Coordinates of C-alpha atoms and ligand atoms in Angstrom, one line a residue:
X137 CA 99.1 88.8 -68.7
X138 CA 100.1 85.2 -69.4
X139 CA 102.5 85.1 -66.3
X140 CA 103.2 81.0 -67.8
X141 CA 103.2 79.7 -64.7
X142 CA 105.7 82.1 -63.0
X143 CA 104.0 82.7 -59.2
X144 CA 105.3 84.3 -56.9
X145 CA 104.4 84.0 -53.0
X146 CA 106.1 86.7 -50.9
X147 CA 105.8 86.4 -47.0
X148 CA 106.6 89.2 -44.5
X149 CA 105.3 90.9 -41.9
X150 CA 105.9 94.7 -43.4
X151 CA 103.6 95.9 -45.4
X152 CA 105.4 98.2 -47.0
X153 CA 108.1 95.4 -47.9
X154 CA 105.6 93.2 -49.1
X155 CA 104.4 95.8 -51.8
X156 CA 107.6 97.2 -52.9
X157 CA 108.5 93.4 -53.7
X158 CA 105.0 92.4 -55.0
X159 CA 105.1 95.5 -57.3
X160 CA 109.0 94.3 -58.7
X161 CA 107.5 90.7 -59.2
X162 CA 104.8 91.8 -61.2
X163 CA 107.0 94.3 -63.2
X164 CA 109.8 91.0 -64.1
X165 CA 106.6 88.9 -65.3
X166 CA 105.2 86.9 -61.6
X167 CA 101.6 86.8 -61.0
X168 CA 101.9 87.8 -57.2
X169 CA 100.5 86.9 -54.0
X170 CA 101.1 88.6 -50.4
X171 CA 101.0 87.1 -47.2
X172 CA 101.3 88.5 -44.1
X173 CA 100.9 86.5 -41.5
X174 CA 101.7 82.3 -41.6
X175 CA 97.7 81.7 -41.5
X176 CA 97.2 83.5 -45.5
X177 CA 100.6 81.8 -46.1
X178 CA 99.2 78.3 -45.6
X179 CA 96.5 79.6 -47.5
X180 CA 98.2 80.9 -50.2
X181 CA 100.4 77.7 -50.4
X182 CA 97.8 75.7 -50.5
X183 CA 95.4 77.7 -53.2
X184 CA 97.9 79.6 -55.2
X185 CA 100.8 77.2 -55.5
X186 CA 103.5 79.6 -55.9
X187 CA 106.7 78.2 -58.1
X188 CA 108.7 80.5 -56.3
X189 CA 108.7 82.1 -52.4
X190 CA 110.6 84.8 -50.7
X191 CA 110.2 84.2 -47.0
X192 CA 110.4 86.5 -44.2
X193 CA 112.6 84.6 -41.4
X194 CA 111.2 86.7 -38.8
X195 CA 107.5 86.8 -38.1
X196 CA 105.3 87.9 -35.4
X197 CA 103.5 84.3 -34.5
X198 CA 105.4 82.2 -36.4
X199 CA 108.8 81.8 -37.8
X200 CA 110.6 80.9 -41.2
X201 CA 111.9 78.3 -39.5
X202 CA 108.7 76.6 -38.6
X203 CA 107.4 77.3 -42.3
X204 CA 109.8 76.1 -44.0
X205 CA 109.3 72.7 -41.9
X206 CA 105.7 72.8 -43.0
X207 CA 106.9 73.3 -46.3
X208 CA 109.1 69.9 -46.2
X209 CA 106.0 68.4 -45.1
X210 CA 103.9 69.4 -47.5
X211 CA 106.5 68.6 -50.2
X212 CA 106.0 72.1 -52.1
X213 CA 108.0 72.5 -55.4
X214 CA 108.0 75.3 -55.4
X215 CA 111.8 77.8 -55.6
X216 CA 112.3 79.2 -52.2
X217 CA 114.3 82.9 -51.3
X218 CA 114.8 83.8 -47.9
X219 CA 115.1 87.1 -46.7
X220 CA 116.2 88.6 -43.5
X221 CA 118.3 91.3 -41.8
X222 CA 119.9 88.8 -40.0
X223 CA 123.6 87.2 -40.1
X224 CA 124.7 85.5 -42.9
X225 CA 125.3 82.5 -40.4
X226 CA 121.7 82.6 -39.4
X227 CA 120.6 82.3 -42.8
X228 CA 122.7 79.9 -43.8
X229 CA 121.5 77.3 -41.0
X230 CA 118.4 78.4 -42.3
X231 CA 118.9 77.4 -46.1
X232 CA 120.8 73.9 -44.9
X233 CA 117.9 73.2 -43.3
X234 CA 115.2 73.3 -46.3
X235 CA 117.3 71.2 -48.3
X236 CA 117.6 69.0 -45.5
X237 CA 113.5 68.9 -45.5
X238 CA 113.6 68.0 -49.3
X239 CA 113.2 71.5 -50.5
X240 CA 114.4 73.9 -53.0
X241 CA 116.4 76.1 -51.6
X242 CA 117.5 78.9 -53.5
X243 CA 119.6 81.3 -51.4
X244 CA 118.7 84.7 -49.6
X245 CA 118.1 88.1 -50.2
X246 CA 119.5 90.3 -47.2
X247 CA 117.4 92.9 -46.1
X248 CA 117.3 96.2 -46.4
X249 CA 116.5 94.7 -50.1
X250 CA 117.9 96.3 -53.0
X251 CA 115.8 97.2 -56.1
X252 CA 118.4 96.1 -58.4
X253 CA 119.6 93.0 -56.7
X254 CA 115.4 91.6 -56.2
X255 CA 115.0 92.6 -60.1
X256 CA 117.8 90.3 -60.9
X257 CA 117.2 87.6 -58.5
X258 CA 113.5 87.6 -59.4
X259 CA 114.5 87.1 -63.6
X260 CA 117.1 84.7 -62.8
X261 CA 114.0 82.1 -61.1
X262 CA 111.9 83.4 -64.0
X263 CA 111.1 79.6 -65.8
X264 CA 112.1 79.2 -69.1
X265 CA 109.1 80.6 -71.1
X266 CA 109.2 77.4 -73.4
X267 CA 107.7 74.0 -73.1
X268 CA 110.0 71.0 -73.8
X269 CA 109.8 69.8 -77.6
X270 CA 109.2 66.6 -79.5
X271 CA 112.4 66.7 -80.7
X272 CA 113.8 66.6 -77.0
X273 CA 110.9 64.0 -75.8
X274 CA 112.0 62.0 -78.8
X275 CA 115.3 61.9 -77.3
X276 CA 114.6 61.3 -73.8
X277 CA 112.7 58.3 -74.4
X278 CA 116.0 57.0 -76.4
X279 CA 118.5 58.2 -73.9
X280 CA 117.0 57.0 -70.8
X281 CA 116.0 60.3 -69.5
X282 CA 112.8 59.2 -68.2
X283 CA 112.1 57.4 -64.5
X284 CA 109.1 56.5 -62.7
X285 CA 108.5 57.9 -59.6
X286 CA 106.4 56.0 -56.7
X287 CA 103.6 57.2 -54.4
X288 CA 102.2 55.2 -52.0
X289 CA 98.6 53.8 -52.1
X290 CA 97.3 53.0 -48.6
X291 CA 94.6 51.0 -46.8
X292 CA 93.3 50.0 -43.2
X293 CA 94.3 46.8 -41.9
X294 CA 93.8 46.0 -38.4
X295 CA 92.6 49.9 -37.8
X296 CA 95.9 51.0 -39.3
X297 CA 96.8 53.0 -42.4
X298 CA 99.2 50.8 -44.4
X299 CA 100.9 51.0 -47.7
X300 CA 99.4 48.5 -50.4
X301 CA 100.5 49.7 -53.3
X302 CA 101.9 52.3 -55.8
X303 CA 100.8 54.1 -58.5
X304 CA 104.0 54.7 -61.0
X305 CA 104.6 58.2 -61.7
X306 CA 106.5 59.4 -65.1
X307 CA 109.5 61.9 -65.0
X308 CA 111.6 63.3 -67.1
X309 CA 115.2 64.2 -66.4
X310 CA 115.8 67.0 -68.9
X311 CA 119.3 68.1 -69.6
X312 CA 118.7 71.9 -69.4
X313 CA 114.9 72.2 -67.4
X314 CA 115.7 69.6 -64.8
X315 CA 113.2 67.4 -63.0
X316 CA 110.0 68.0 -65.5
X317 CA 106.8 65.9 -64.4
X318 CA 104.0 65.1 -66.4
X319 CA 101.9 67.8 -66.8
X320 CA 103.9 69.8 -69.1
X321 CA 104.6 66.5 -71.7
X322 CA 101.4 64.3 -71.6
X323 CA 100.2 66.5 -73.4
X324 CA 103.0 67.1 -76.0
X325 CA 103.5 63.2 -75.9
X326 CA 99.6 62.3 -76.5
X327 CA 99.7 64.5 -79.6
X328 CA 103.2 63.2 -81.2
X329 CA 102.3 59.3 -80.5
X330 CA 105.3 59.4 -78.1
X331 CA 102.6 58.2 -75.2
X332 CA 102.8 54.9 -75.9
X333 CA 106.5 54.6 -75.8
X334 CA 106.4 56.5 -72.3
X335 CA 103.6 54.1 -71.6
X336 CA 105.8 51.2 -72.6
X337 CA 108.4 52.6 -70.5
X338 CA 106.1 52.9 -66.9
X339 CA 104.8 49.4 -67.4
X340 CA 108.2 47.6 -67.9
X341 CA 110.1 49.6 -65.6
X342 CA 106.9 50.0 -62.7
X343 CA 106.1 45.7 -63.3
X344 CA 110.0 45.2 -63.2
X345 CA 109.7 46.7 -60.2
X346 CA 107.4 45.4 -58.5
X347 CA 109.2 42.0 -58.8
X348 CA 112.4 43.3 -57.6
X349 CA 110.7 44.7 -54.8
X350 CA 108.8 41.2 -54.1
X351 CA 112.3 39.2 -54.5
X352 CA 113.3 41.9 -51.6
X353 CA 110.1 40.4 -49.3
X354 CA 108.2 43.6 -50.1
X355 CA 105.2 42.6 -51.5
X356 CA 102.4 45.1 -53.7
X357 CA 100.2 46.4 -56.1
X358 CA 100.6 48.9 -58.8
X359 CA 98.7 51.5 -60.5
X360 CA 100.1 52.9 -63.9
X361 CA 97.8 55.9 -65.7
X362 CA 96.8 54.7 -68.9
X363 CA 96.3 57.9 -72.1
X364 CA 92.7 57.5 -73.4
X365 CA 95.0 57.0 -76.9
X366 CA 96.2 53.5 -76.1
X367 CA 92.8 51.9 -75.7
X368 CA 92.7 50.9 -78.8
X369 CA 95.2 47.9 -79.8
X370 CA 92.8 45.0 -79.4
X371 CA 96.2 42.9 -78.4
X372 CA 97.1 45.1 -75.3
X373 CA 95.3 43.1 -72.7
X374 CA 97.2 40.1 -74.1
X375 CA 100.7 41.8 -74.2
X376 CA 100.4 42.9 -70.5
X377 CA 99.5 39.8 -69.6
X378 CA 102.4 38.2 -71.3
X379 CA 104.4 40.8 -69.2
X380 CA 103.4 40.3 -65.6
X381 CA 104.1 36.4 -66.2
X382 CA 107.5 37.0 -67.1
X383 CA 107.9 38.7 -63.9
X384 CA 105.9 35.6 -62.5
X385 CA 103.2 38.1 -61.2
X386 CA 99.3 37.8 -60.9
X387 CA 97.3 40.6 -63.1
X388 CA 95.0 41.2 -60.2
X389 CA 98.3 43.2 -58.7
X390 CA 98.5 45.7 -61.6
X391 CA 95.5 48.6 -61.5
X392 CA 95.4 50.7 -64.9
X393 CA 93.7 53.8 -64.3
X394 CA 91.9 55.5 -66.6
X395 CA 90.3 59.0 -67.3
X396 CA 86.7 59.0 -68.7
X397 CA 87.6 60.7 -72.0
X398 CA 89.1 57.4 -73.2
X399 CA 85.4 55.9 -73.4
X400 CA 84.6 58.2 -75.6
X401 CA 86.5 57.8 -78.7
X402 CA 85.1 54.4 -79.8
X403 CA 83.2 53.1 -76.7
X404 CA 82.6 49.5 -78.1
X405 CA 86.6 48.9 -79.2
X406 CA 87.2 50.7 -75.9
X407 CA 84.3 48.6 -73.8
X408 CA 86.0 45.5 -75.8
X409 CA 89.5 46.0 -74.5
X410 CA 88.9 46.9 -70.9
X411 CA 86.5 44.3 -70.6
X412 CA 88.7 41.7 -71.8
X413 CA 91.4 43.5 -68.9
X414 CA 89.0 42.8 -66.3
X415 CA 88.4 39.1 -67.5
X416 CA 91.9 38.5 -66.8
X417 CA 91.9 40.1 -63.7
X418 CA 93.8 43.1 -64.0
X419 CA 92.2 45.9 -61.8
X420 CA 90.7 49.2 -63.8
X421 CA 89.8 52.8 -62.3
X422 CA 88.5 55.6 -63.2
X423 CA 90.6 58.5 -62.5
X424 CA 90.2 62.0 -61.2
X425 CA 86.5 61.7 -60.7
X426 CA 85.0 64.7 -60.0
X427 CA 86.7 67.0 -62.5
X428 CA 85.1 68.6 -65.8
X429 CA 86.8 64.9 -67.6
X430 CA 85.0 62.4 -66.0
X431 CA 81.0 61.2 -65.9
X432 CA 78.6 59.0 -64.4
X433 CA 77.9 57.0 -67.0
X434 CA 81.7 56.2 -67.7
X435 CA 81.0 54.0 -63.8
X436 CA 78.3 52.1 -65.3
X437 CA 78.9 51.7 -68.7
X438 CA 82.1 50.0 -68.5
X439 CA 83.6 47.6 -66.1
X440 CA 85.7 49.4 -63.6
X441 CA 86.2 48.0 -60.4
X442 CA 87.3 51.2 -58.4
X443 CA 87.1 55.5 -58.5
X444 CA 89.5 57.5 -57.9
X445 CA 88.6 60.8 -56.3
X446 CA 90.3 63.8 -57.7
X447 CA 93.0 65.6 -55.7
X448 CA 91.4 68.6 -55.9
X449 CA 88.5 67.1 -54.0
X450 CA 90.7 65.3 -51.4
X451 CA 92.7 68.4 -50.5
X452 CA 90.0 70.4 -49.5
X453 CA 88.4 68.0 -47.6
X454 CA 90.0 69.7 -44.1
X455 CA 88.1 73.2 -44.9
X456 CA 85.5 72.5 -46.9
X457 CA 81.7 70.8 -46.3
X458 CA 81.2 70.9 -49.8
X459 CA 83.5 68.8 -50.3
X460 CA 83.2 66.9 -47.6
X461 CA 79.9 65.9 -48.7
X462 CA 80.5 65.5 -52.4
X463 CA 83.4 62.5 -51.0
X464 CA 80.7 61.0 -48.8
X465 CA 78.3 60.6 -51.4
X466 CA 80.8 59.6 -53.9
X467 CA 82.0 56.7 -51.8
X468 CA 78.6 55.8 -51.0
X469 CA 77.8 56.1 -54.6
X470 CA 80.7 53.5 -55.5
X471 CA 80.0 51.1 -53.0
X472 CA 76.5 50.8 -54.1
X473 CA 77.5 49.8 -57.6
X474 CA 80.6 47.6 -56.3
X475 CA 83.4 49.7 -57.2
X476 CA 86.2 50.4 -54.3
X477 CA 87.3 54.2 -53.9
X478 CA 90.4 55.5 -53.3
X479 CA 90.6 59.4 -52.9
X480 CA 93.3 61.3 -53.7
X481 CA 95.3 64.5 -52.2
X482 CA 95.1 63.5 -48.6
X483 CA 97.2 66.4 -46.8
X484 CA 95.8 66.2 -43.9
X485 CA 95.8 63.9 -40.8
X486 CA 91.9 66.1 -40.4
X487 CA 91.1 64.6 -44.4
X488 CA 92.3 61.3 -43.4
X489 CA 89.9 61.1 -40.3
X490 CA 87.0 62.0 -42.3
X491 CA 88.4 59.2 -45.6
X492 CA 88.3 56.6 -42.4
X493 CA 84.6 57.5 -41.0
X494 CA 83.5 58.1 -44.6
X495 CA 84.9 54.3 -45.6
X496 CA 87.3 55.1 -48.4
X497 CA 89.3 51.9 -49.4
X498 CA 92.5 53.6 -50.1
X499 CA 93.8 56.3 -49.5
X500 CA 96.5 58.5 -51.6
X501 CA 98.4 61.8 -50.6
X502 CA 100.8 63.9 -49.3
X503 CA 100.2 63.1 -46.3
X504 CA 101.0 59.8 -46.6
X505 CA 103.7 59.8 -48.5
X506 CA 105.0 62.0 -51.8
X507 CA 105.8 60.0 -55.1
X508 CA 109.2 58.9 -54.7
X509 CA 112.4 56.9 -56.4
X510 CA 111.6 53.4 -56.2
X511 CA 114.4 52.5 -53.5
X512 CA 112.5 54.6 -51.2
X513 CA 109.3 52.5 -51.0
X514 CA 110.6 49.5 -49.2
X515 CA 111.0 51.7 -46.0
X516 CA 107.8 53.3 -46.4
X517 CA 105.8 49.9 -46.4
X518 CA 108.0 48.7 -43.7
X519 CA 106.9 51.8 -41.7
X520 CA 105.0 51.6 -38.8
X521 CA 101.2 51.6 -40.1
X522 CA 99.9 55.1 -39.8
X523 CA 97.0 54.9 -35.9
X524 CA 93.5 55.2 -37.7
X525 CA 91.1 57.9 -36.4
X526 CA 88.4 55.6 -35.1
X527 CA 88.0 51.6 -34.6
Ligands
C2E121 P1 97.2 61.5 -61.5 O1 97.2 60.1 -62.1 O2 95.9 62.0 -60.9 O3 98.3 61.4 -60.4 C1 98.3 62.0 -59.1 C2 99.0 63.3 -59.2 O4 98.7 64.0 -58.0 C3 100.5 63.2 -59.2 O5 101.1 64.3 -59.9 C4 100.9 63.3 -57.7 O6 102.2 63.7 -57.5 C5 99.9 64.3 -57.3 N1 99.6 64.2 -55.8 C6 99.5 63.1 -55.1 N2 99.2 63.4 -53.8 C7 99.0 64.7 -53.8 C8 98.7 65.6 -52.7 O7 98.4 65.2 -51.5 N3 98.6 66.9 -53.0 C9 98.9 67.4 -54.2 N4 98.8 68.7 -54.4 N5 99.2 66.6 -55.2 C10 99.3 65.2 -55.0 P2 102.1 64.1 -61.1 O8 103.1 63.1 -60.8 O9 102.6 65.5 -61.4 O10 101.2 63.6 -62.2 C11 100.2 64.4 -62.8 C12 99.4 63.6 -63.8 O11 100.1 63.2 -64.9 C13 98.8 62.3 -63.3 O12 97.7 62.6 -62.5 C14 98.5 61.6 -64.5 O13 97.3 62.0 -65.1 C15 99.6 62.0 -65.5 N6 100.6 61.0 -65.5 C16 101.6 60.7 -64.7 N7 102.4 59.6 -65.1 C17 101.8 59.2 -66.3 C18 102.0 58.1 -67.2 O14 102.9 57.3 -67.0 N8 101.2 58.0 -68.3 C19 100.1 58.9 -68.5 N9 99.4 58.7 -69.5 N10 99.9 59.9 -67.6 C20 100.7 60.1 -66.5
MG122 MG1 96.5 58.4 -61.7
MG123 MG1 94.1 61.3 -60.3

């Protein structure tokens, strides 16, 4: 069944609750997970990424409380219910604070739950079964719908994790979906030409800011994701460099990242343009290495000066050996041909123990900090540097 991304995470400590409610999820249209204990929740957080919870406030070792405050942490985006037999005063401090921790609170479901009341509360957090349109992207890119978002880049100095840069994140206010991020109009935007208008968009608005944030005394780089599409105007290295003087900034500050399939359409126009990027010193990377998209020979055959390790290898670096040692041989792997790393999907203060020993450069992640409006980055680099693991 094509649940379209519709997953529901239900936590309690009754197994017979935990079916009744799995079996309703399934029945409205959620692929289901149970948990019954907070261990297979942080599990199931982790692997499963529900988009919507229901969350037992009362569990044997742990409590809803303490969950949802992991939750805030981890900066889930997930929808999240909360059930409980308890008062409604109780449940309300409970809901007050997950929005206080950044999270989607969604109200409660009082227990003994009702079979009616779940079925409706379950369609209502159903998400729309549609996929915004070019019409609407169209739109948004003329009425100012879109932002940029900010996450922080981080290296050591001085045996401390600090923030160094950004990489510029797109968004898209939508007047009826809300908050929509990338994933779900890339793609739309790569196949309608609207990509380089959102691309337009991240570099004005990301290079703007980096000046404002320099006039402020906060002073760094920026990364901005580049779609395998736009290397192809023989005038973009030109253009960009045209729009970091106005802003009376060096090119070595702004990073474009890139993922491999963009070599492959025309690899000598493509080697031409990124070449002449690196010639005038703007920084190029190679994005989400380690997925299905991107291959050796992309390191060597054209002039990137840093890798960036795929999330999905950087979050499992706290369980995993595998992965552990793909990362160390990666970074070993770019340092022997020049390139600095930077690994991605740090969760964990255990991942970013292993990215210090291991000697990645930078460092990206949750755990450092989750892309955010622009105003909240000068606080962030102001922040006490992060105590490195070893040194
Ligand atoms: P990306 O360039 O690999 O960006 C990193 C993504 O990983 C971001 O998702 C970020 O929020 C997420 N992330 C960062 N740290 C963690 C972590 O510790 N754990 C987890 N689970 N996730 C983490 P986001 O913002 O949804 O962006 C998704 C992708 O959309 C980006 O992947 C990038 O490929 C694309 N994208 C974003 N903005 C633009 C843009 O302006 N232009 C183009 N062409 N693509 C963009
Ligand atoms: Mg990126
Ligand atoms: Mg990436």
């Amino acid at each position: 069944m094509d649940t379209n991304g519709n997953r529901l995470l239900v936590v309690d400590d009754q197994p017979d609750i935990l079916d009744f409610v799995g079996q309703v999820g399934e029945s409205v249209g959620y692929e289901v997970r149970l948990a019954n204990d907070a261990k297979q929740f942080r599990e199931a957080v982790r692997s499963f990424r529900p988009s919507l919870m229901i969350l037992d406030l009362q569990m044997p070792q742990t409590d809803g409380i303490e969950l949802i405050r992991e939750l805030g942490a981890v900066g889930t985006r997930a929808t999240i219910l909360i059930s409980s037999g308890m008062d409604q005063r109780v449940l309300q401090s409970a809901e007050q604070l997950g929005v206080a921790h950044g999270l989607n609170m969604a109200g409660f479901l009082q227990k003994p739950i009702m079979l009616a009341d779940l079925e409706a509360i379950l369609g209502q957090h159903l998400k729309a079964p549609r996929l915004p349109t070019e019409e609407e992207l169209r739109r948004a890119v003329d009425r100012a719908q879109l932002l940029v978002h900010y996450q922080p880049k981080c290296a050591l100095s001085d045996g401390r994790w600090a923030v160094v840069g950004v990489e510029g994140l797109i968004r898209w206010e939508h007047p009826d979906l809300g908050l929509v991020y990338p994933d779900s109009f890339i793609p739309l935007a790569e196949k309608t030409g609207l990509i380089a208008a959102l691309t337009d968009f991240v570099l004005q608005e990301g290079i703007g800011q980096l000046g404002t944030w320099r006039a402020q005394g906060t002073v760094l780089d920026l990364s901005v994701n580049l779609s395998p599409h736009l290397v192809r105007e023989l005038d973009f290295p030109d253009r960009l460099s045209e729009l970091m003087s106005k802003h009376a900034l060096d090119n070595s500050r702004l990073t474009l990242e890139l993922t491999e399939t963009a070599a492959l359409e025309d690899p000598a126009r493509t080697r031409d343009i990124l070449t002449r990027l690196r010639v005038k010193s703007f920084g190029l990377s190679l994005d989400d290495f380690g997925t299905g998209f991107s291959s050796l020979t992309q390191l060597y055959r054209m002039p990137f000066n840093e890798l960036k390790v795929d999330k999905s290898l950087g979050m499992e670096l706290h369980q995993s050996g595998e992965a552990r040692t793909i990362v160390r041989s990666l970074v070993d792997l770019a340092h022997n041909l020049g390139l600095k790393v930077c690994t991605e999907g740090v969760e964990t203060a255990a991942a970013l123990q292993f990215l210090e020993v291991a000697g990645s450069d930078f460092v990206q992640g949750y755990y450092l900090g989750r892309p955010v409006p622009a105003t909240s980055i000068p606080p962030l680099a102001a922040r006490v540097p992060m105590l490195a693991a070893v040194g």
